[in-house]
Coordinates of C-alpha atoms and ligand atoms in Angstrom, one line a residue:
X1 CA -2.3 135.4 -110.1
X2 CA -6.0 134.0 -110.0
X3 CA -8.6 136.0 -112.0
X4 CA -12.0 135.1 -111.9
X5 CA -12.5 135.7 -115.5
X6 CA -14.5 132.8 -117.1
X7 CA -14.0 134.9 -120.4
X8 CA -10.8 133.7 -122.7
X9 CA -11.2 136.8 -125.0
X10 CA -14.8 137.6 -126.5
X11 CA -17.0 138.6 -124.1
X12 CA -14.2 140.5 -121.8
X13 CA -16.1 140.6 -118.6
X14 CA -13.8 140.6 -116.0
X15 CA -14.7 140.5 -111.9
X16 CA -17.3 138.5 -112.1
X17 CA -19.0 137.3 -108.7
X18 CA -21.9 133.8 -108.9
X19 CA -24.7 133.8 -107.3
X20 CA -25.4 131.6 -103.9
X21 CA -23.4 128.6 -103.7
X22 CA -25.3 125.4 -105.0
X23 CA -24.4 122.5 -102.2
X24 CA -26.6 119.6 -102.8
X25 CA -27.1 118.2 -107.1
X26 CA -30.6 119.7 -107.5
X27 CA -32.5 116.8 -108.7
X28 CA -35.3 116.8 -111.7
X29 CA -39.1 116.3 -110.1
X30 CA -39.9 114.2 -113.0
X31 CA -36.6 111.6 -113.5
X32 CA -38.3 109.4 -115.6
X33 CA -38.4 111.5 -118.6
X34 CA -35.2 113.2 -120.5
X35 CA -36.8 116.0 -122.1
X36 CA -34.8 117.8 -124.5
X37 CA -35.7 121.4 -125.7
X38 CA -34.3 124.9 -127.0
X39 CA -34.2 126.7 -124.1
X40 CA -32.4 130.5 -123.1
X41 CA -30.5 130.1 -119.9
X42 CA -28.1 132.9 -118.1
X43 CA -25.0 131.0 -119.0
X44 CA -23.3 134.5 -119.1
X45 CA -23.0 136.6 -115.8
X46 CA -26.6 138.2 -115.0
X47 CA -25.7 141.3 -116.9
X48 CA -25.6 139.8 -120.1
X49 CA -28.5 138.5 -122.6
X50 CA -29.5 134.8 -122.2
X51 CA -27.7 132.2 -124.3
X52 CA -30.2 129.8 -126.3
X53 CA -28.9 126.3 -126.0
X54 CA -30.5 123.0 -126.6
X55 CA -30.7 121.2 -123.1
X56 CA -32.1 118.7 -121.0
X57 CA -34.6 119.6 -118.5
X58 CA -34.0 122.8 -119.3
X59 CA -30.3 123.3 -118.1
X60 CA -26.9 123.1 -118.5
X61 CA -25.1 120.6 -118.1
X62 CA -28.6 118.7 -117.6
X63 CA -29.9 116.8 -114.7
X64 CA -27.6 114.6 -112.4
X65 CA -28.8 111.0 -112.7
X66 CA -27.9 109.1 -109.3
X67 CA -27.9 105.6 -109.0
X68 CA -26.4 103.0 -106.9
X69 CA -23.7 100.5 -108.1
X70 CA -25.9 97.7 -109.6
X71 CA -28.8 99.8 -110.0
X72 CA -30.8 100.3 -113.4
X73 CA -30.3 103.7 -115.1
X74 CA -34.5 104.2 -116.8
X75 CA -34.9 107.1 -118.8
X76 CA -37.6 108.3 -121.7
X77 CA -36.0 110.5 -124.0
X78 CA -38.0 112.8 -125.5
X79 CA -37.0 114.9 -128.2
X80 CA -38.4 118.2 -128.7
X81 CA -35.3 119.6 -130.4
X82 CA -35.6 120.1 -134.1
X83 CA -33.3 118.1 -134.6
X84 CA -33.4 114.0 -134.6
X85 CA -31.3 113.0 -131.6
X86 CA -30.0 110.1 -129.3
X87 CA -28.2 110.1 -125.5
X88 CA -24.8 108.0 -125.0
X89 CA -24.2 107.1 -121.6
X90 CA -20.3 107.5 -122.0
X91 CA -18.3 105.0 -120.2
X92 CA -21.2 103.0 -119.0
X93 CA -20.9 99.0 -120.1
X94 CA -24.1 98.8 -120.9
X95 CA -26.0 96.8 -123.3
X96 CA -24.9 97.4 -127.1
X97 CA -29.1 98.4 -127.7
X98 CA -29.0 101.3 -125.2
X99 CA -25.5 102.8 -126.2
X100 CA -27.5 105.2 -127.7
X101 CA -24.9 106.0 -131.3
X102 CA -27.3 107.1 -134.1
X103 CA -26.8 105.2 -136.9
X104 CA -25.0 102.0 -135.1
X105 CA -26.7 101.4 -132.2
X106 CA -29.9 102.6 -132.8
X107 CA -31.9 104.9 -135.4
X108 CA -32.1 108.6 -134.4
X109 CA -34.8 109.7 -132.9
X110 CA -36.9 112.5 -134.8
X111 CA -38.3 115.5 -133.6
X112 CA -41.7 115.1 -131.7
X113 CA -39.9 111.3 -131.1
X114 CA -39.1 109.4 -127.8
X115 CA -36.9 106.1 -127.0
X116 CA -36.6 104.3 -124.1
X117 CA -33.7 103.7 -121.8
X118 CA -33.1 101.3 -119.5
X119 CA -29.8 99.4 -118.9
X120 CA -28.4 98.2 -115.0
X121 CA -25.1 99.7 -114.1
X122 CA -22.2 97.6 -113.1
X123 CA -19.1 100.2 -112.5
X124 CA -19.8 102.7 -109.9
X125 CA -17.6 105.9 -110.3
X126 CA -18.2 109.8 -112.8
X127 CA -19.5 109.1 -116.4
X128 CA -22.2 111.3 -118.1
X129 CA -24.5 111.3 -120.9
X130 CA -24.6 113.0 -124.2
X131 CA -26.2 113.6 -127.5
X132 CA -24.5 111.1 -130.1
X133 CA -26.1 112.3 -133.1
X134 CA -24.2 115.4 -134.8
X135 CA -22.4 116.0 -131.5
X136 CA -20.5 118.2 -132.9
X137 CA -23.8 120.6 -133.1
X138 CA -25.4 119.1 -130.3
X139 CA -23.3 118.9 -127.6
X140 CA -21.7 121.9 -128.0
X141 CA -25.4 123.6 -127.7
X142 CA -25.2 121.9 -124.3
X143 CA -26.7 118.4 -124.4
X144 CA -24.8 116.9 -121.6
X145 CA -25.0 116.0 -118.2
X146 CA -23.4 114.0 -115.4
X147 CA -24.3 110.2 -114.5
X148 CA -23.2 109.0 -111.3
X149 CA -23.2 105.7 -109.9
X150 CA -22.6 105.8 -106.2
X151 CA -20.0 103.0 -104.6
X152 CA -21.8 100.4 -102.0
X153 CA -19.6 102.0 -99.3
X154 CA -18.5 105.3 -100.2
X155 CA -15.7 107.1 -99.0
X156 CA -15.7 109.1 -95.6
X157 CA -16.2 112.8 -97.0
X158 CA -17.6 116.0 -96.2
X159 CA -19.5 116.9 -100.0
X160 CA -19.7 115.2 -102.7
X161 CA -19.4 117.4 -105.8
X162 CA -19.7 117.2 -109.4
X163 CA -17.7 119.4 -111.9
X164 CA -18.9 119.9 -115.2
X165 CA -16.4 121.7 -117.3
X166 CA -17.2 123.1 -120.9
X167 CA -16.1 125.4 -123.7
X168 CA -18.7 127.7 -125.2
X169 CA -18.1 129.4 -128.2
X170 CA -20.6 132.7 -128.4
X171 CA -20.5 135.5 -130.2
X172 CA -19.2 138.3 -129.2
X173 CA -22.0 140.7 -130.0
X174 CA -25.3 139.2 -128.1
X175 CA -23.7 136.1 -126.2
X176 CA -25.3 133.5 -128.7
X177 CA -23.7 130.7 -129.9
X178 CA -21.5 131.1 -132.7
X179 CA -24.2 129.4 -135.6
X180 CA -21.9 127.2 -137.4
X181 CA -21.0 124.1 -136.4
X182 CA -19.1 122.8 -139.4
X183 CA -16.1 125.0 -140.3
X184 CA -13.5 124.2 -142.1
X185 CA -11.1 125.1 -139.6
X186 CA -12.0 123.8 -136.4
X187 CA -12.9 120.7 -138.4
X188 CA -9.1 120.6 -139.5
X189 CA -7.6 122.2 -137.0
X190 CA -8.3 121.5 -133.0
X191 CA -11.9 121.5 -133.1
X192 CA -14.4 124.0 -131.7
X193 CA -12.6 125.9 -129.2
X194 CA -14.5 128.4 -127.3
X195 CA -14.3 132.0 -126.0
X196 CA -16.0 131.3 -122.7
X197 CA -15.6 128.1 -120.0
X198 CA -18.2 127.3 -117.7
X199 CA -18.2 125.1 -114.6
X200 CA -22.0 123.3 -114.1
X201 CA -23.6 126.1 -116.4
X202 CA -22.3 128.5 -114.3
X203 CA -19.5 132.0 -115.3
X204 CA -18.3 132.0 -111.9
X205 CA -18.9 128.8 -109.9
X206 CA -17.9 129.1 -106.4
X207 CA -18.9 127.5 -102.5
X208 CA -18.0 128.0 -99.3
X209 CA -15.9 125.1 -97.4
X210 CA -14.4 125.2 -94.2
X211 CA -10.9 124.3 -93.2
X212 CA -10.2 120.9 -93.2
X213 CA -13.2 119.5 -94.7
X214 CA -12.6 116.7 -97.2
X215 CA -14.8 117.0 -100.8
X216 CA -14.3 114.7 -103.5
X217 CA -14.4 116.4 -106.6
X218 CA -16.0 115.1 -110.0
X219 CA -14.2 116.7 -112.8
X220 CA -16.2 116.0 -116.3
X221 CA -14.9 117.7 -119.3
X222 CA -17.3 118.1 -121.5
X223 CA -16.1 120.0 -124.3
X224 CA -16.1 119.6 -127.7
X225 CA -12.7 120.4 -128.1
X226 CA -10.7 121.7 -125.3
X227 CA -7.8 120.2 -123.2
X228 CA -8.4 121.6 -119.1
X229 CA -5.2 121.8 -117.7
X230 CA -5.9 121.8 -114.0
X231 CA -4.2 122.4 -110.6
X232 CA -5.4 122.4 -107.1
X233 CA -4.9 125.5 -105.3
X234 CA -5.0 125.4 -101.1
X235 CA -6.1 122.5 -101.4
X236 CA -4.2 118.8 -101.1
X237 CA -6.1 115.9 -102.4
X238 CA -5.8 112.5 -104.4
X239 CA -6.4 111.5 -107.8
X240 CA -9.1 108.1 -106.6
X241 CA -10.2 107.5 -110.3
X242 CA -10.1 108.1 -113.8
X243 CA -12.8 107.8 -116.5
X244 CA -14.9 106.5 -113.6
X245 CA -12.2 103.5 -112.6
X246 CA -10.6 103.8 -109.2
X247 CA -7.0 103.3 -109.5
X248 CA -5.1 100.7 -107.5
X249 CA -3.6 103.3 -105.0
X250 CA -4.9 106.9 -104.8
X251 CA -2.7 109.1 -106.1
X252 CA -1.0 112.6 -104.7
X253 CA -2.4 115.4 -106.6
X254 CA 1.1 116.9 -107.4
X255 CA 1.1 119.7 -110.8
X256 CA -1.0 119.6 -113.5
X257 CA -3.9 117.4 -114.0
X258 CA -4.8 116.9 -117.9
X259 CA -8.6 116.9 -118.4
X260 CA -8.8 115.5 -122.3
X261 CA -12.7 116.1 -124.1
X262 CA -14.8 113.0 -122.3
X263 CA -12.3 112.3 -119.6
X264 CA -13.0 112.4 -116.0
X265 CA -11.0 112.5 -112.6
X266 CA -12.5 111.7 -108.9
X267 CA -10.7 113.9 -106.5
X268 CA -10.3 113.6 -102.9
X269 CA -9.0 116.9 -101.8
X270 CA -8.6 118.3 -98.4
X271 CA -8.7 121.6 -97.9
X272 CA -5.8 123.4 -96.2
X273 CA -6.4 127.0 -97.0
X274 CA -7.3 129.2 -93.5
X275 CA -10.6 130.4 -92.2
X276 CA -11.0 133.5 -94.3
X277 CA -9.0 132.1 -97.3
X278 CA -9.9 130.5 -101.0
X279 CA -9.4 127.6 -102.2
X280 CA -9.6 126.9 -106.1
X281 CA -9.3 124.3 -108.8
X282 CA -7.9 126.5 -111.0
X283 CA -7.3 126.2 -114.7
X284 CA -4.0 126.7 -116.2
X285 CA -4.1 128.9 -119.9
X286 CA -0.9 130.4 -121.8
X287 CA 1.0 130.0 -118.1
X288 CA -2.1 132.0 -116.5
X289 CA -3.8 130.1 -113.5
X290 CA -8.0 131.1 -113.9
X291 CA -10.9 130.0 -111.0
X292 CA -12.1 127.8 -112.8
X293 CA -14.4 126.5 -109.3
X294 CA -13.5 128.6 -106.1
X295 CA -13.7 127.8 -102.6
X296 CA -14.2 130.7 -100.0
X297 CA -13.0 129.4 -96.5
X298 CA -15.6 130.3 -93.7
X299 CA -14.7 128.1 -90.4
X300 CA -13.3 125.3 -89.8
X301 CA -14.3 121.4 -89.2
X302 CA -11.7 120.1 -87.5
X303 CA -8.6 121.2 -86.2
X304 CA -6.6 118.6 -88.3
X305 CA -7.2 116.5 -91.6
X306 CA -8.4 113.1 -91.7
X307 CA -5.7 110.5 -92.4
X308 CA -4.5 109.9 -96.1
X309 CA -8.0 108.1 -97.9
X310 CA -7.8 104.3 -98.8
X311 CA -8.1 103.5 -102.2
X312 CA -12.3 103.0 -104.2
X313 CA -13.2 99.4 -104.0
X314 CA -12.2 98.0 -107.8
X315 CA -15.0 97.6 -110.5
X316 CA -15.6 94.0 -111.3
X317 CA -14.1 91.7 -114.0
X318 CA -11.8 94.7 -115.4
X319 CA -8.8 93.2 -115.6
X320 CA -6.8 93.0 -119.2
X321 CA -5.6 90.0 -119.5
X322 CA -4.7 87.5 -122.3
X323 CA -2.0 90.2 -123.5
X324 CA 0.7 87.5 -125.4
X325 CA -2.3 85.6 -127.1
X326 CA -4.1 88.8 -128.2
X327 CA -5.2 90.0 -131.7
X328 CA -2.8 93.2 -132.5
X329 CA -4.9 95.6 -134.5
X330 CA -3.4 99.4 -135.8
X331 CA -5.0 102.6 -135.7
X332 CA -3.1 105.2 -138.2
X333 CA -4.6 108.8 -137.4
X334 CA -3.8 110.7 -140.3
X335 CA -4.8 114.2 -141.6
X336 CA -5.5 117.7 -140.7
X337 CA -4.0 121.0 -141.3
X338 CA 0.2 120.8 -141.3
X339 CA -0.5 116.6 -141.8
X340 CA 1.3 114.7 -144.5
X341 CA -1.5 113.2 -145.3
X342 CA -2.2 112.9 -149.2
X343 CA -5.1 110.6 -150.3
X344 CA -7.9 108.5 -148.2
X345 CA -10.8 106.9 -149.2
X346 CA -13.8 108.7 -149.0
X347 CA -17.3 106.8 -149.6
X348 CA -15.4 103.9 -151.2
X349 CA -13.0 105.7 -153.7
X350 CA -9.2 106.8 -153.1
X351 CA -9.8 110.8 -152.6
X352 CA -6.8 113.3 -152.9
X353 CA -6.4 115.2 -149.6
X354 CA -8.5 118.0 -151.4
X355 CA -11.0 115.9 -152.7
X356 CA -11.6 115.7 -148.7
X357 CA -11.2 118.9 -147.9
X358 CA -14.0 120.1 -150.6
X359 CA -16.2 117.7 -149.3
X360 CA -15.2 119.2 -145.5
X361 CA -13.6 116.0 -144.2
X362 CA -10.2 116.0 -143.2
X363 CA -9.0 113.3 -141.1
X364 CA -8.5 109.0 -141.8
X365 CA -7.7 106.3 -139.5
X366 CA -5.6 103.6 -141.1
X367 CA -6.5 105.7 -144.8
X368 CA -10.3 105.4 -144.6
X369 CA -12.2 108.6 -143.7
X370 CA -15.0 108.3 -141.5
X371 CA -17.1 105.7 -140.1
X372 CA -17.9 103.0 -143.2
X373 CA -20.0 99.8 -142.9
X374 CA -16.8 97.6 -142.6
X375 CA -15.4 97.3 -138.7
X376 CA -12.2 98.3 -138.0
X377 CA -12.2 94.5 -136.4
X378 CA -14.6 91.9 -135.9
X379 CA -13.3 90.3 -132.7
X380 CA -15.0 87.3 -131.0
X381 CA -16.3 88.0 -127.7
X382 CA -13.9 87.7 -124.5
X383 CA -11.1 88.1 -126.9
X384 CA -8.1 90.4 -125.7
X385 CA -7.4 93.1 -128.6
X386 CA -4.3 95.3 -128.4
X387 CA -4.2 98.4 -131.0
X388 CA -1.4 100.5 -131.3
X389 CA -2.8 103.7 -131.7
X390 CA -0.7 106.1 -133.7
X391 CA -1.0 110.3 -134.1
X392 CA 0.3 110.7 -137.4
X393 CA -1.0 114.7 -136.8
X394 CA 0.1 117.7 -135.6
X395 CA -3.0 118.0 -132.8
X396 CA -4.0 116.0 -130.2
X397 CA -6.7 114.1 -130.5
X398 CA -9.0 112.4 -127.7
X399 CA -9.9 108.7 -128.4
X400 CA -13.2 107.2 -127.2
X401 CA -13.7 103.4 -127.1
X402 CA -17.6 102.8 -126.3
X403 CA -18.7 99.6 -124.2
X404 CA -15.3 98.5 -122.7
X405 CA -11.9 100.1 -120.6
X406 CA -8.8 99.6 -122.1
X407 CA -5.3 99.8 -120.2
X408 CA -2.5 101.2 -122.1
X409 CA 0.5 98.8 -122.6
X410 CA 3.8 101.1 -122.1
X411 CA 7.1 100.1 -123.7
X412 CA 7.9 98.0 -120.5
X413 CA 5.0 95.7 -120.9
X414 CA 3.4 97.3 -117.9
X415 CA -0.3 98.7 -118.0
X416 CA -1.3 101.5 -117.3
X417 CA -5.1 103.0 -115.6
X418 CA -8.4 102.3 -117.0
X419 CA -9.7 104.1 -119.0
X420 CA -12.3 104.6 -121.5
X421 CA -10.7 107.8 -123.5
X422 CA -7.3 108.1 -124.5
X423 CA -5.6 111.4 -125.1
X424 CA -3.1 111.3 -127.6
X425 CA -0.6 114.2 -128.0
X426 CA 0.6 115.0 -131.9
X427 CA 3.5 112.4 -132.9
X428 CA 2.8 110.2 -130.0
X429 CA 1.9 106.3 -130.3
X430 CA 0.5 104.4 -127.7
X431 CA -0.5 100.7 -127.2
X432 CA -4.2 99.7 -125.6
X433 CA -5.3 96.2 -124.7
X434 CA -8.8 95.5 -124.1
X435 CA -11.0 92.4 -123.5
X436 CA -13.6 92.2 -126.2
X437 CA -16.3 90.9 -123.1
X438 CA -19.2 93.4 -124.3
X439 CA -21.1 92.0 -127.7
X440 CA -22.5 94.4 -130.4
X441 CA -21.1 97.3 -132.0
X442 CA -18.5 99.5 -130.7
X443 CA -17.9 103.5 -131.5
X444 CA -14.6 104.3 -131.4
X445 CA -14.0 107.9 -132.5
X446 CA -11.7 111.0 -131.8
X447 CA -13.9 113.0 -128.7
X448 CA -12.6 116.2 -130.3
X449 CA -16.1 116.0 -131.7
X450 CA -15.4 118.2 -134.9
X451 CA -12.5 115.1 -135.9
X452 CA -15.4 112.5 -135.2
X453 CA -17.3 114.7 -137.6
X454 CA -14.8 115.2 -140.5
X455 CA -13.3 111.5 -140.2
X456 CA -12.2 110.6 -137.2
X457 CA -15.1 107.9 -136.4
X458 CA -15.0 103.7 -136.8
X459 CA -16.4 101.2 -134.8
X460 CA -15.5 97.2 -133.9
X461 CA -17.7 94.7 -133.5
X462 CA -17.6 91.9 -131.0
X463 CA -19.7 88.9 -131.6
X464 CA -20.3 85.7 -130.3
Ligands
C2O501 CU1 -18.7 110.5 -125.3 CU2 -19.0 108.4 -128.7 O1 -18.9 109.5 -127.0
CU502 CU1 -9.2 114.3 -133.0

């Protein structure tokens, strides 16, 4: 049933054991600079070449960044890429300035460049960083990493562990990454999917637990394209979060857990697999369960499991409120291969559908393609917004509001969880509701990062 194979198809290694288990987040010496650089890592298993990617601090994904809840989040970026570049601190509701979106929230910075970070962290719970300038390119090379913000009090647990989950796409022949990162059809089909998944850089991430212990696990997809359909496997756990906000009552991990590009999930999972056994969060692909993190069993902690976990403290001032007096704004999604889209407007003028294709853009959100310099909305700050959010397509797409949580609204009027990235199945509609309570200028832009590149980008600006 479970293979170890990290491969989809290209590379076709099969059997594949990791190296030592990695039980603490290895922490850079130097934290106060983000230095990004071309660099050749062993993403594949040791018997293949090194892969070069673009990282930071020389890894994949790059460094953890720890802090406390209420705790200030300083970084130097320092670009030796050649390539301008910026880091987004996704899901963080930070100061507009340090959102870090090239060419909204700040320029990019050049190669040879540096900018400054340094915003305080309200929410505790899983975010992580990434390149915002041609993410399409640059995240996909592997500019990414975790950012964790540690609760006051945090939960009683054996190992805290963070998940990284990406989608590489290398060729088959040498392992590198497949050079271009504009085609026509990911851009208009699903995005960049990949031949190869890696958990925290790694082909075949695995650790030993013991029976009974309690980890919480923090799942980050950060793909540029790729849905994670996971399960837990001798393990029994909670869903505690989502996109970094605990939920109101943890939540019994029962089936599939859908992992959208940008999302994240907090796990508390006990595990119930035997001294001897495995445990895995395994990956679910055409009906085919895959390792995607395994869990050898050696001993046990205790001889029974601790009692069922009580919910993560609540992040402050989150609640959506406002909902009968609030501004209704739409968002059309429109485009795409098999999409009945016909005409948009690209760089002011009405464009035939391909007019857009020739000019390698593809998508529009309520008939615009692309990010322009008028706002989807100008909303005044603490205002409630509600957008119905419509997938006029026949792919799912993955949409990323910057600077605030939003709740979906479901038919009943009831809300649903926090979150900060909604994914959106083809045909679907959903209703958000937000309160406008961060000022500047929002991204919000599909997180299959090839859409965001080809038209599925716009922003909304809250002022005073
Ligand atoms: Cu995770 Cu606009 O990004
Ligand atoms: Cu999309």
């Amino acid at each position: 049933m479970f293979s170890r194979r990290g491969f989809l198809t290209a590379a076709g290694a099969a059997g594949v054991l990791a190296q030592l288990p990695v039980r603490a987040n290895a922490l850079e010496p130097d934290l106060m600079e983000l230095h990004a650089t071309v660099k050749a890592v062993q993403l594949l298993p040791p018997d293949y070449p090194k892969t070069e990617i673009w990282s930071y601090a020389g890894g994949t994904p790059g460094p953890e960044i720890r802090v406390p809840q209420g705790g200030r989040v300083q970084r130097r970026f320092v670009n030796g890429l050649p390539q301008a570049s910026t880091v987004h601190w996704h899901g963080i509701r930070a100061v507009n300035s340090m959102d870090g979106v090239a060419g909204l929230t700040q320029a990019p910075v050049p190669p040879g460049g540096s900018f400054d970070y340094d915003f305080t962290v309200r929410d505790a719970g899983t975010f992580w960083y990434h390149a915002h300038n041609r993410s399409a390119e640059q995240v996909a090379r592997g500019l990414h990493g975790p950012l964790i913000v540690d609760e006051k009090a945090p939960p009683d647990i054996d190992w805290d562990v963070t998940l990284v989950l990406d989608d590489w796409l290398l060729e088959p022949d040498g392992g590198q990454l497949y050079p271009d990162f504009e085609t026509r059809h990911d851009r208009s089909h699903a995005g960049r999917l990949g031949n190869f998944i890696s958990t925290n850089g790694q082909s075949a991430w695995t650790s030993t637990v013991k029976r009974h212990e309690r980890l919480r696990l923090r799942l980050i997809n950060a793909s540029n394209a790729r849905i994670f359909i996971l399960a837990l496997v001798n393990f029994e756990g909670w869903v505690m979060a989502l996109d970094g906000m605990p939920l109101p009552a943890p939540k019994t991990v029962s089936g599939d857990l859908l992992l959208g590009p940008g999302q994240r999930a907090d796990l508390l999972v006990d595990v119930t697999a035997g001294d001897g056994e495995e445990a895995f969060l395994a990956r679910i692909d055409d009906n085919q369960g895959y390792a995607q993190a395994a869990f050898p069993v050696r001993g046990v902690s205790s001889s029974a499991r601790r009692g069922s976990p009580a919910p993560l403290p609540p992040n402050p001032a989150m609640e959506v409120t406002g909902l009968e007096t609030a501004e209704h704004l739409r968002l059309d999604m429109a485009g795409g291969a098999m999409g009945a889209l016909r005409s948009a407007v690209l760089d002011g003028q009405q464009a035939s559908f391909r007019q857009m294709a020739e000019a390698n853009q593809f998508w529009a959100f309520n008939g615009t393609v692309g990010m322009t310099q008028t706002p989807l909305a100008t909303v005044a700050r603490g205002e409630t917004v509600r957008v119905k959010v419509s997938n006029d397509t026949a792919f799912p797409h993955a949409m990323h509001l910057h600077g605030m949580h939003f709740r979906t609204v479901d038919a009943d009027g009831s809300m649903g969880h926090l979150r900060d990235t909604l994914l959106s199945f083809a045909g679907e509609s959903h209703e958000i509701a937000f309160v406008a309570d961060n000022l500047g200028d929002w991204a919000f832009h599909c997180h299959m990062l090839s859409h965001a590149a080809s038209g599925m980008m716009t922003w909304i600006r809250v002022q005073a």
